[in-house]
CSV table of C-alpha atoms and ligand atoms in Angstrom, one decimal:
chain,number,residue,atom,x,y,z
A,190,MET,CA,-74.4,-29.3,-17.8
A,191,GLU,CA,-75.3,-30.2,-14.3
A,192,LEU,CA,-74.4,-30.2,-10.4
A,193,GLU,CA,-75.3,-32.3,-7.7
A,194,PHE,CA,-74.7,-32.2,-4.2
A,195,TYR,CA,-74.2,-35.9,-2.9
A,196,GLY,CA,-71.8,-35.7,0.1
A,197,ALA,CA,-70.4,-32.7,2.7
A,198,ALA,CA,-73.9,-30.9,1.8
A,199,GLY,CA,-75.5,-29.9,5.7
A,200,GLN,CA,-72.4,-31.7,7.2
A,201,VAL,CA,-68.5,-31.3,7.4
A,202,THR,CA,-67.7,-34.6,6.2
A,203,GLY,CA,-68.1,-37.1,3.2
A,204,SER,CA,-67.2,-34.7,0.6
A,205,CYS,CA,-68.5,-35.5,-3.1
A,206,HIS,CA,-70.1,-33.7,-5.5
A,207,ILE,CA,-71.4,-35.0,-9.2
A,208,LEU,CA,-70.9,-32.8,-12.0
A,209,ARG,CA,-72.4,-34.0,-15.4
A,210,VAL,CA,-71.1,-32.2,-18.5
A,211,GLY,CA,-71.5,-33.2,-22.1
A,212,GLY,CA,-72.3,-36.8,-21.5
A,213,SER,CA,-69.3,-37.0,-18.8
A,214,THR,CA,-69.8,-37.1,-15.1
A,215,ILE,CA,-66.7,-36.2,-12.8
A,216,LEU,CA,-66.6,-36.8,-9.1
A,217,LEU,CA,-65.2,-34.1,-7.1
A,218,ASP,CA,-63.8,-35.6,-4.0
A,219,CYS,CA,-64.9,-38.6,-2.7
A,220,GLY,CA,-64.6,-38.3,1.0
A,221,LEU,CA,-65.4,-40.9,3.9
A,222,ILE,CA,-68.1,-39.8,6.1
A,223,GLN,CA,-66.8,-39.5,9.7
A,224,GLY,CA,-67.8,-38.7,13.3
A,225,GLY,CA,-69.1,-41.6,15.4
A,226,ARG,CA,-70.5,-45.3,14.6
A,227,LYS,CA,-74.1,-44.2,13.1
A,228,ALA,CA,-72.8,-42.0,10.8
A,229,GLU,CA,-70.0,-43.7,9.5
A,230,ALA,CA,-72.3,-46.8,8.9
A,231,ALA,CA,-73.2,-44.9,5.9
A,232,ASN,CA,-70.0,-45.2,3.9
A,233,VAL,CA,-71.0,-48.6,3.0
A,234,GLU,CA,-74.2,-47.3,1.0
A,235,PRO,CA,-74.5,-47.7,-2.8
A,236,PHE,CA,-73.3,-44.1,-4.0
A,237,PRO,CA,-76.1,-42.6,-6.0
A,238,PHE,CA,-74.6,-43.3,-9.4
A,239,ASP,CA,-72.9,-46.2,-11.3
A,240,PRO,CA,-69.0,-46.2,-10.0
A,241,ARG,CA,-68.0,-47.7,-13.7
A,242,GLU,CA,-69.6,-44.8,-15.2
A,243,VAL,CA,-67.8,-41.9,-13.7
A,244,ASP,CA,-65.2,-40.5,-16.2
A,245,ALA,CA,-62.5,-39.1,-13.8
A,246,VAL,CA,-62.6,-37.5,-10.4
A,247,VAL,CA,-60.9,-34.4,-9.2
A,248,LEU,CA,-59.6,-34.2,-5.8
A,249,SER,CA,-59.2,-31.0,-3.7
A,250,HIS,CA,-56.6,-32.6,-1.0
A,251,ALA,CA,-55.6,-35.5,0.8
A,252,HIS,CA,-57.8,-35.4,3.9
A,253,ILE,CA,-59.9,-38.2,4.2
A,254,ASP,CA,-63.0,-36.5,4.9
A,255,HIS,CA,-62.3,-35.5,1.1
A,256,SER,CA,-60.7,-38.9,-0.2
A,257,GLY,CA,-61.4,-41.4,2.1
A,258,ARG,CA,-63.7,-43.2,-0.5
A,259,LEU,CA,-61.6,-43.4,-3.4
A,260,PRO,CA,-60.6,-46.7,-2.8
A,261,LEU,CA,-64.3,-47.9,-2.1
A,262,LEU,CA,-64.5,-46.2,-5.7
A,263,VAL,CA,-62.1,-48.4,-7.2
A,264,LYS,CA,-63.2,-51.3,-5.3
A,265,ARG,CA,-66.7,-50.7,-6.9
A,266,GLY,CA,-65.5,-50.8,-10.8
A,267,PHE,CA,-64.1,-46.8,-11.1
A,268,ARG,CA,-61.5,-47.0,-14.0
A,269,GLY,CA,-61.0,-43.3,-14.7
A,270,ASP,CA,-57.9,-40.9,-13.6
A,271,ILE,CA,-58.0,-39.3,-10.5
A,272,HIS,CA,-56.5,-35.7,-10.8
A,273,ALA,CA,-54.8,-34.1,-7.9
A,274,GLN,CA,-52.2,-31.8,-7.0
A,275,ASN,CA,-48.6,-33.5,-6.9
A,276,ALA,CA,-47.9,-33.1,-2.7
A,277,THR,CA,-51.7,-34.3,-2.3
A,278,LYS,CA,-50.8,-37.3,-4.3
A,279,ALA,CA,-48.1,-38.2,-2.0
A,280,ILE,CA,-50.1,-37.3,1.0
A,281,ALA,CA,-53.0,-39.4,0.2
A,282,ALA,CA,-50.8,-42.1,-0.5
A,283,ILE,CA,-49.6,-42.2,3.4
A,284,LEU,CA,-53.3,-41.1,4.9
A,285,LEU,CA,-55.3,-43.5,2.7
A,286,ALA,CA,-53.0,-46.7,3.7
A,287,ASP,CA,-53.2,-45.8,7.1
A,288,SER,CA,-56.9,-45.7,6.2
A,289,ALA,CA,-56.8,-49.2,4.9
A,290,ASP,CA,-54.9,-50.3,8.1
A,291,LEU,CA,-57.2,-48.8,10.4
A,292,GLU,CA,-60.3,-50.4,8.6
A,293,ALA,CA,-58.5,-53.6,8.9
A,294,SER,CA,-57.8,-53.6,12.1
A,295,GLN,CA,-61.5,-52.1,13.5
A,296,VAL,CA,-63.2,-54.8,11.7
A,297,ARG,CA,-60.7,-57.7,13.2
A,298,ARG,CA,-61.7,-56.9,16.6
A,299,GLU,CA,-65.6,-56.3,15.5
A,300,ASN,CA,-65.1,-59.4,13.9
A,301,ARG,CA,-63.6,-61.2,17.1
A,302,ARG,CA,-66.7,-60.3,19.2
A,303,ARG,CA,-69.4,-61.1,16.2
A,304,ARG,CA,-67.7,-64.8,16.4
A,305,GLU,CA,-68.2,-65.2,20.0
A,306,GLN,CA,-71.7,-64.0,19.4
A,307,HIS,CA,-72.4,-66.4,16.6
A,308,LYS,CA,-73.0,-63.5,14.3
A,309,ALA,CA,-72.3,-62.6,10.8
A,310,LEU,CA,-68.4,-61.4,9.8
A,311,LEU,CA,-68.1,-57.8,8.6
A,312,GLU,CA,-65.9,-57.2,5.6
A,313,PRO,CA,-63.5,-54.0,5.4
A,314,LEU,CA,-64.9,-51.3,3.2
A,315,TYR,CA,-61.4,-51.5,1.4
A,316,ASP,CA,-58.0,-53.0,1.6
A,317,SER,CA,-54.8,-51.7,0.7
A,318,GLU,CA,-54.9,-53.7,-2.5
A,319,HIS,CA,-57.7,-51.1,-3.8
A,320,VAL,CA,-55.4,-48.3,-2.0
A,321,ALA,CA,-52.9,-49.3,-4.8
A,322,ASP,CA,-55.0,-49.3,-7.6
A,323,VAL,CA,-56.1,-45.5,-6.5
A,324,LEU,CA,-52.6,-44.7,-6.3
A,325,GLU,CA,-52.0,-46.1,-9.8
A,326,GLN,CA,-54.8,-43.9,-11.3
A,327,MET,CA,-53.9,-40.5,-10.1
A,328,ILE,CA,-52.4,-38.3,-12.0
A,329,GLY,CA,-50.7,-35.5,-10.0
A,330,HIS,CA,-50.5,-31.5,-11.2
A,331,ARG,CA,-48.7,-28.6,-10.4
A,332,TYR,CA,-50.8,-25.6,-9.3
A,333,ASP,CA,-51.8,-23.0,-11.7
A,334,LYS,CA,-51.7,-25.4,-15.0
A,335,THR,CA,-54.6,-26.1,-17.3
A,336,ILE,CA,-55.7,-29.8,-17.5
A,337,SER,CA,-58.3,-31.4,-19.9
A,338,VAL,CA,-60.2,-33.7,-18.0
A,339,ALA,CA,-62.9,-34.6,-20.2
A,340,PRO,CA,-64.3,-33.3,-23.5
A,341,GLY,CA,-65.5,-29.8,-22.7
A,342,VAL,CA,-63.8,-29.8,-18.9
A,343,THR,CA,-60.9,-28.3,-18.0
A,344,LEU,CA,-59.4,-28.1,-14.7
A,345,CYS,CA,-56.7,-25.7,-12.7
A,346,PHE,CA,-55.7,-26.1,-9.1
A,347,ARG,CA,-54.8,-23.2,-7.3
A,348,ASP,CA,-53.2,-23.1,-3.4
A,349,ALA,CA,-56.4,-23.2,-1.0
A,350,GLY,CA,-53.8,-22.5,2.0
A,351,HIS,CA,-54.9,-25.5,4.1
A,352,ILE,CA,-52.6,-28.4,3.9
A,353,MET,CA,-49.5,-28.8,1.7
A,354,GLY,CA,-51.1,-29.9,-1.9
A,355,SER,CA,-54.4,-28.4,-1.1
A,356,ALA,CA,-56.5,-26.8,-4.0
A,357,VAL,CA,-59.2,-24.6,-5.0
A,358,VAL,CA,-60.4,-26.1,-8.2
A,359,GLU,CA,-61.3,-24.1,-11.1
A,360,LEU,CA,-63.1,-25.8,-13.6
A,361,ALA,CA,-64.1,-24.4,-17.2
A,362,LEU,CA,-66.9,-26.1,-18.4
A,363,THR,CA,-68.2,-26.2,-22.2
A,364,GLU,CA,-71.6,-27.6,-24.0
A,365,GLY,CA,-72.9,-27.1,-26.8
A,366,GLY,CA,-71.3,-23.7,-27.6
A,367,ASP,CA,-72.3,-22.4,-23.8
A,368,SER,CA,-69.6,-22.4,-21.3
A,369,ARG,CA,-69.5,-21.9,-17.5
A,370,MET,CA,-66.6,-21.4,-14.8
A,371,LEU,CA,-67.3,-23.5,-11.8
A,372,VAL,CA,-65.1,-22.8,-8.6
A,373,PHE,CA,-65.0,-25.5,-5.8
A,374,SER,CA,-63.2,-24.0,-3.0
A,375,GLY,CA,-62.1,-27.2,-1.2
A,376,ASP,CA,-60.9,-26.6,2.5
A,377,LEU,CA,-59.5,-22.9,2.9
A,378,GLY,CA,-56.6,-21.9,5.1
A,379,GLN,CA,-55.9,-19.2,7.0
A,380,TYR,CA,-54.7,-16.2,6.2
A,381,ASP,CA,-51.2,-15.3,7.1
A,382,THR,CA,-50.8,-19.4,8.6
A,383,PRO,CA,-47.6,-20.6,8.4
A,384,ILE,CA,-45.8,-22.5,6.4
A,385,LEU,CA,-48.3,-22.2,3.9
A,386,ARG,CA,-49.2,-19.3,1.1
A,387,ASP,CA,-52.4,-17.6,1.5
A,388,PRO,CA,-55.4,-18.9,0.0
A,389,VAL,CA,-55.9,-18.1,-3.7
A,390,SER,CA,-58.7,-16.8,-5.3
A,391,PRO,CA,-60.0,-17.4,-8.6
A,392,GLU,CA,-60.5,-14.1,-10.8
A,393,ARG,CA,-63.7,-15.1,-11.9
A,394,ALA,CA,-66.6,-17.7,-11.6
A,395,ASP,CA,-69.8,-18.1,-12.4
A,396,LEU,CA,-70.9,-20.5,-9.6
A,397,VAL,CA,-68.9,-21.2,-6.4
A,398,LEU,CA,-68.9,-23.8,-3.9
A,399,MET,CA,-67.2,-23.0,-0.6
A,400,GLU,CA,-66.6,-24.8,2.1
A,401,SER,CA,-68.3,-23.3,5.6
A,402,THR,CA,-67.0,-25.2,8.5
A,403,TYR,CA,-66.0,-22.5,10.8
A,404,GLY,CA,-68.9,-19.8,8.9
A,405,ASP,CA,-70.3,-18.8,11.9
A,406,ARG,CA,-66.7,-18.2,14.1
A,407,ARG,CA,-64.2,-15.8,14.5
A,408,HIS,CA,-60.6,-17.6,15.6
A,409,ARG,CA,-58.3,-16.7,18.9
A,410,ASP,CA,-55.8,-14.3,17.6
A,411,ARG,CA,-52.8,-16.8,16.5
A,412,GLN,CA,-49.7,-14.2,18.2
A,413,ASN,CA,-51.9,-14.9,21.5
A,414,SER,CA,-51.7,-18.9,21.1
A,415,LEU,CA,-48.1,-18.5,20.5
A,416,GLU,CA,-47.7,-16.6,24.0
A,417,GLU,CA,-49.5,-18.8,25.4
A,418,PHE,CA,-47.9,-22.0,24.3
A,419,ALA,CA,-44.6,-20.5,25.2
A,420,GLN,CA,-46.0,-19.7,28.9
A,421,VAL,CA,-47.0,-23.5,28.9
A,422,LEU,CA,-43.4,-24.6,27.9
A,423,GLU,CA,-41.7,-22.1,30.5
A,424,GLN,CA,-43.9,-23.6,33.2
A,425,ALA,CA,-43.2,-27.0,32.2
A,426,LYS,CA,-39.3,-26.1,32.5
A,427,LYS,CA,-40.1,-24.9,36.2
A,428,ASP,CA,-41.9,-28.2,37.0
A,429,HIS,CA,-39.5,-30.5,35.0
A,430,GLY,CA,-42.2,-32.3,33.6
A,431,ASN,CA,-42.8,-33.3,30.3
A,432,VAL,CA,-45.1,-31.3,27.8
A,433,LEU,CA,-47.4,-34.0,25.8
A,434,ILE,CA,-48.8,-32.7,22.4
A,435,PRO,CA,-51.5,-34.5,21.0
A,436,ALA,CA,-51.5,-33.7,16.7
A,437,PHE,CA,-52.8,-34.4,13.7
A,438,ALA,CA,-50.6,-36.5,11.5
A,439,VAL,CA,-50.7,-33.6,8.7
A,440,GLY,CA,-50.4,-30.2,8.9
A,441,ARG,CA,-50.5,-30.0,13.2
A,442,SER,CA,-47.5,-31.5,13.7
A,443,GLN,CA,-45.3,-29.5,10.8
A,444,GLU,CA,-47.1,-26.3,12.5
A,445,VAL,CA,-46.0,-27.4,15.6
A,446,LEU,CA,-42.3,-28.2,14.7
A,447,TYR,CA,-42.1,-25.5,12.8
A,448,HIS,CA,-43.3,-22.8,15.7
A,449,LEU,CA,-40.5,-25.1,18.0
A,450,GLY,CA,-38.1,-24.5,15.3
A,451,LYS,CA,-38.3,-20.8,14.7
A,452,ASN,CA,-38.7,-19.8,18.4
A,453,TYR,CA,-35.8,-22.2,19.7
A,454,ASP,CA,-33.7,-19.3,21.4
A,455,ALA,CA,-36.4,-17.1,22.2
A,456,TRP,CA,-38.6,-19.9,24.2
A,457,GLY,CA,-35.6,-21.2,25.5
A,458,LEU,CA,-35.7,-24.9,24.1
A,459,GLU,CA,-32.0,-25.7,24.2
A,460,GLY,CA,-32.6,-27.4,27.2
A,461,TRP,CA,-35.6,-30.0,25.6
A,462,HIS,CA,-35.4,-32.8,23.8
A,463,VAL,CA,-38.2,-32.7,21.3
A,464,PHE,CA,-39.9,-35.9,20.0
A,465,LEU,CA,-42.0,-36.6,17.0
A,466,ASP,CA,-43.4,-40.0,18.0
A,467,SER,CA,-45.7,-41.1,14.8
A,468,PRO,CA,-44.1,-42.5,12.2
A,469,LEU,CA,-47.5,-41.3,10.1
A,470,ALA,CA,-46.4,-37.6,11.2
A,471,ILE,CA,-42.8,-38.5,10.0
A,472,GLU,CA,-43.9,-39.4,6.9
A,473,ALA,CA,-46.0,-36.5,6.6
A,474,SER,CA,-43.4,-34.3,7.9
A,475,GLU,CA,-40.6,-35.7,4.8
A,476,ILE,CA,-43.5,-35.0,2.0
A,477,TYR,CA,-43.7,-31.7,3.7
A,478,TRP,CA,-39.7,-31.0,3.5
A,479,GLU,CA,-40.0,-32.6,-0.1
A,480,PHE,CA,-42.2,-29.7,-1.3
A,481,LYS,CA,-40.3,-27.0,0.3
A,482,HIS,CA,-41.0,-25.0,-2.9
A,483,LEU,CA,-44.5,-24.8,-2.2
A,484,TYR,CA,-44.0,-22.8,1.3
A,485,ASP,CA,-44.1,-19.2,1.9
A,486,GLU,CA,-41.1,-16.9,1.9
A,487,GLU,CA,-41.1,-17.0,5.7
A,488,ALA,CA,-41.1,-21.0,6.4
A,489,GLY,CA,-38.6,-21.1,3.4
A,490,ALA,CA,-36.3,-19.4,5.9
A,491,VAL,CA,-37.1,-21.4,8.6
A,492,PHE,CA,-37.0,-24.5,7.3
A,493,GLN,CA,-33.4,-24.8,6.0
A,494,GLY,CA,-30.2,-26.8,6.8
A,495,GLU,CA,-29.9,-30.0,5.5
A,496,TYR,CA,-33.2,-31.9,4.0
A,497,SER,CA,-35.0,-28.6,5.0
A,498,MET,CA,-35.7,-30.2,8.3
A,499,PRO,CA,-36.7,-27.5,11.0
A,500,ALA,CA,-34.0,-26.0,12.6
A,501,LEU,CA,-34.4,-27.8,15.5
A,502,PRO,CA,-31.3,-29.8,16.9
A,503,ASN,CA,-33.0,-31.4,19.9
A,504,LEU,CA,-35.7,-33.2,17.4
A,505,HIS,CA,-35.8,-36.9,17.7
A,506,LEU,CA,-38.1,-38.7,14.8
A,507,THR,CA,-39.1,-41.7,16.3
A,508,ARG,CA,-40.3,-44.6,14.1
A,509,SER,CA,-40.0,-47.6,15.9
A,510,THR,CA,-42.3,-49.0,18.8
A,511,GLU,CA,-38.7,-49.9,20.8
A,512,GLU,CA,-37.5,-45.9,20.3
A,513,SER,CA,-41.1,-45.1,21.2
A,514,ARG,CA,-40.8,-47.0,24.6
A,515,VAL,CA,-37.8,-45.3,25.5
A,516,ILE,CA,-39.5,-42.1,25.8
A,517,GLU,CA,-42.4,-43.2,28.3
A,518,ARG,CA,-39.3,-43.7,30.5
A,519,LEU,CA,-38.3,-39.9,30.7
A,520,LYS,CA,-39.9,-38.2,33.4
A,521,GLY,CA,-39.1,-34.7,32.4
A,522,GLY,CA,-37.4,-32.3,30.1
A,523,ALA,CA,-39.5,-34.2,26.6
A,524,ILE,CA,-41.5,-32.4,24.4
A,525,ILE,CA,-43.4,-35.6,22.9
A,526,ILE,CA,-45.8,-34.6,20.0
A,527,ALA,CA,-47.3,-37.8,18.7
A,528,GLY,CA,-50.9,-38.9,17.4
A,529,SER,CA,-53.7,-39.4,17.5
A,530,GLY,CA,-54.5,-35.7,17.5
A,531,MET,CA,-57.7,-36.7,19.5
A,532,CYS,CA,-56.6,-39.4,22.0
A,533,ASN,CA,-58.8,-42.0,20.5
A,534,GLY,CA,-56.0,-44.4,19.4
A,535,GLY,CA,-52.1,-44.4,18.5
A,536,ARG,CA,-48.6,-43.6,20.7
A,537,ILE,CA,-50.3,-40.6,22.9
A,538,LEU,CA,-52.1,-43.3,24.7
A,539,HIS,CA,-49.1,-44.9,26.0
A,540,HIS,CA,-47.2,-41.6,26.7
A,541,LEU,CA,-50.7,-40.1,28.6
A,542,LYS,CA,-50.7,-43.6,30.6
A,543,ALA,CA,-47.4,-42.9,31.7
A,544,ASN,CA,-47.6,-39.1,32.3
A,545,LEU,CA,-51.0,-38.4,33.1
A,546,SER,CA,-51.2,-38.8,37.1
A,547,ARG,CA,-47.9,-36.5,37.3
A,548,ARG,CA,-48.8,-32.7,38.5
A,549,GLU,CA,-45.4,-31.8,36.7
A,550,THR,CA,-46.9,-32.6,33.3
A,551,HIS,CA,-48.3,-30.3,31.1
A,552,LEU,CA,-51.0,-31.6,28.3
A,553,VAL,CA,-51.4,-29.4,25.5
A,554,PHE,CA,-54.1,-29.6,23.1
A,555,THR,CA,-54.1,-27.5,19.9
A,556,GLY,CA,-56.8,-29.0,17.9
A,557,TYR,CA,-60.6,-29.3,18.2
A,558,GLN,CA,-61.9,-32.2,20.3
A,559,PRO,CA,-65.3,-34.0,19.4
A,560,GLN,CA,-67.5,-35.2,22.0
A,561,GLY,CA,-66.6,-39.1,22.5
A,562,THR,CA,-63.3,-38.7,22.6
A,563,LEU,CA,-60.5,-39.1,25.2
A,564,GLY,CA,-59.1,-35.9,24.6
A,565,ARG,CA,-62.3,-34.1,25.4
A,566,ARG,CA,-63.1,-35.9,28.6
A,567,LEU,CA,-59.2,-34.8,29.8
A,568,ILE,CA,-60.7,-31.0,28.5
A,569,ASP,CA,-63.6,-31.2,30.2
A,570,GLY,CA,-61.9,-32.0,33.6
A,571,ALA,CA,-62.2,-35.7,34.4
A,572,THR,CA,-59.9,-36.7,37.6
A,573,THR,CA,-59.8,-40.5,36.1
A,574,VAL,CA,-60.0,-41.9,32.7
A,575,ARG,CA,-59.4,-45.4,31.1
A,576,ILE,CA,-56.5,-46.6,29.0
A,577,HIS,CA,-56.0,-49.5,27.6
A,578,GLY,CA,-58.3,-50.9,30.5
A,579,ASP,CA,-56.5,-49.3,33.1
A,580,GLU,CA,-57.8,-46.9,35.3
A,581,VAL,CA,-55.5,-43.7,35.3
A,582,SER,CA,-56.0,-40.3,37.6
A,583,VAL,CA,-55.4,-37.1,36.3
A,584,ARG,CA,-53.1,-35.1,38.1
A,585,ALA,CA,-51.3,-33.5,34.7
A,586,ASP,CA,-52.0,-29.3,33.6
A,587,ILE,CA,-54.0,-29.5,30.9
A,588,HIS,CA,-54.2,-26.8,28.3
A,589,THR,CA,-56.1,-25.8,25.0
A,590,ILE,CA,-54.4,-23.5,22.8
A,591,GLY,CA,-57.3,-22.2,19.6
A,592,GLY,CA,-55.5,-20.1,16.8
A,593,LEU,CA,-54.0,-22.5,15.1
A,594,SER,CA,-56.7,-24.4,12.9
A,595,ALA,CA,-56.1,-25.1,9.3
A,596,HIS,CA,-59.4,-23.7,8.4
A,597,GLY,CA,-60.0,-19.9,7.8
A,598,ASP,CA,-62.9,-18.7,9.8
A,599,GLN,CA,-65.6,-16.2,8.9
A,600,ALA,CA,-63.4,-13.6,8.2
A,601,ASP,CA,-61.4,-15.9,5.8
A,602,LEU,CA,-63.9,-17.0,4.0
A,603,LEU,CA,-65.7,-13.7,3.2
A,604,ARG,CA,-62.0,-12.5,2.2
A,605,TRP,CA,-61.4,-15.4,-0.5
A,606,TYR,CA,-65.2,-15.1,-1.6
A,607,ARG,CA,-64.9,-11.3,-2.1
A,608,ALA,CA,-61.9,-11.2,-4.0
A,609,ILE,CA,-63.7,-13.0,-7.2
A,610,GLU,CA,-64.9,-10.5,-9.7
A,611,GLY,CA,-68.7,-10.1,-9.5
A,612,SER,CA,-69.6,-11.6,-6.6
A,613,PRO,CA,-71.0,-14.7,-8.2
A,614,PRO,CA,-73.5,-17.0,-6.7
A,615,VAL,CA,-72.4,-19.2,-3.8
A,616,TYR,CA,-73.4,-22.9,-2.9
A,617,LEU,CA,-72.3,-23.4,0.6
A,618,VAL,CA,-70.8,-26.9,1.6
A,619,HIS,CA,-68.8,-28.3,4.3
A,620,GLY,CA,-70.2,-27.4,7.2
A,621,ASP,CA,-72.6,-28.2,10.0
A,622,ILE,CA,-76.0,-26.2,9.2
A,623,ASP,CA,-75.9,-23.8,11.6
A,624,ALA,CA,-72.2,-22.7,10.9
A,625,ALA,CA,-73.3,-22.3,7.0
A,626,GLU,CA,-76.6,-20.8,7.5
A,627,GLN,CA,-74.8,-17.9,9.5
A,628,LEU,CA,-72.7,-17.4,6.8
A,629,ARG,CA,-75.2,-17.5,4.4
A,630,ARG,CA,-76.9,-14.8,6.2
A,631,THR,CA,-73.8,-12.7,6.3
A,632,LEU,CA,-73.1,-13.1,2.5
A,633,LYS,CA,-76.7,-12.3,1.8
A,634,GLU,CA,-76.8,-8.9,3.8
A,635,GLN,CA,-73.8,-8.1,1.8
A,636,GLY,CA,-75.7,-8.6,-1.1
A,637,SER,CA,-74.7,-12.1,-2.7
A,638,ILE,CA,-76.8,-14.8,-3.5
A,639,ALA,CA,-76.3,-17.8,-1.0
A,640,HIS,CA,-77.6,-20.9,-0.9
A,641,LEU,CA,-77.1,-24.1,1.5
A,642,ALA,CA,-76.3,-26.9,-0.4
A,643,LEU,CA,-78.4,-29.8,0.4
A,644,PRO,CA,-78.1,-33.2,-0.5
A,645,GLU,CA,-79.4,-34.3,-4.1
A,646,ARG,CA,-80.0,-30.8,-4.6
A,647,ARG,CA,-79.3,-31.1,-8.8
A,648,ILE,CA,-78.5,-27.4,-10.3
A,649,ASP,CA,-78.6,-26.6,-13.9
A,650,LEU,CA,-75.5,-24.9,-14.9
A,651,MET,CA,-77.2,-23.7,-18.2
A,652,ARG,CA,-79.2,-21.9,-16.1
A,653,LEU,CA,-77.1,-19.2,-14.3
B,1412,LIG,ZN1,-59.3,-30.5,4.7
């Protein structure tokens, strides 16, 4: 009975851990490494195991840094079951399809350059057929149901409150008469986050793998963030401008819609047109609406009416490019939610191009903007930017609104862990070294045994 760390050990992305029990090999997640060309080159490396000998995969949630190498695993011969929560299966279908499209277009662009330079051509990491195979092998489950994964391994998903379908993974392991309870937190959401329920702590565990993305931080208060958002909308109304909100398709887009729906009267939104201008975010929203039985109580009350859409009479879902082009002509009165969240692609670029040089425009960032992205350059105060090869001057008012993160902060992580009986030992995954180390120290000060999960480190679960 052994656990080995492979991905998201000492870093945030590429989540993947290897569990060996009674002759079976089980993967926890199989995520894509993200964060710049150099880091991403590692995605193509061989796995440290034979994919044909993996018996099953347990997927914590649909985000690409947890699911994005599943098609590659299948491409390299994995034929076992992939266990996931039902909503995770639905969201993984759209995110993996999008990931394959993105991969195809990147390789096409790169190969055009390589052909001119007479260099060897690249092959995409995987394509849509591999994604179809993944979905064929994926089995959806309800929360709180016990599932047999392999001889001596049973699984139960608990709500992790991070995105729709996200799960804390409880694994009951038995080998030669010994048993252990292993808990993998997946990604944990904030408590009291809208739409989603609070993260559920398991009753007990012998070992916990816990994420540590914000292990060294406290989020700004959500209420302050919402007041800030309301003020931006008020100012934009006075300025007769448009409001642009770059947003991630899954999670953030739905949360922004939720706040607009809930505060429709209080924020005086009747004069606005709200556009969700992203086919991927529209699909993700439809999945959210389909799984409304998983909402928390408050969201159940706000998202009512036909199809359980947000109560926003002025919401337009713009799927086609033609519809999207029409929005570009609006000089004011439009709240436009579009991807990508970091402005490194997608329809938001067209809207930025049309609106950035106007003083009356308000641009609202709700998510973290990494170095090297257009979003980051705008936040850092660039006076001109290049979009689709054109120079665009920046005169718009730019706002960053924190406090709406899908990840719990240090207090949330500790609260989740503290509710587990007996303070079991912890290995910290899914965090940069600094964040994980800060959380490790805090846990240690509070009397718990905590370690950083390091790549290729093996743990004998029998010796716990
Ligand atoms: Zn996630």
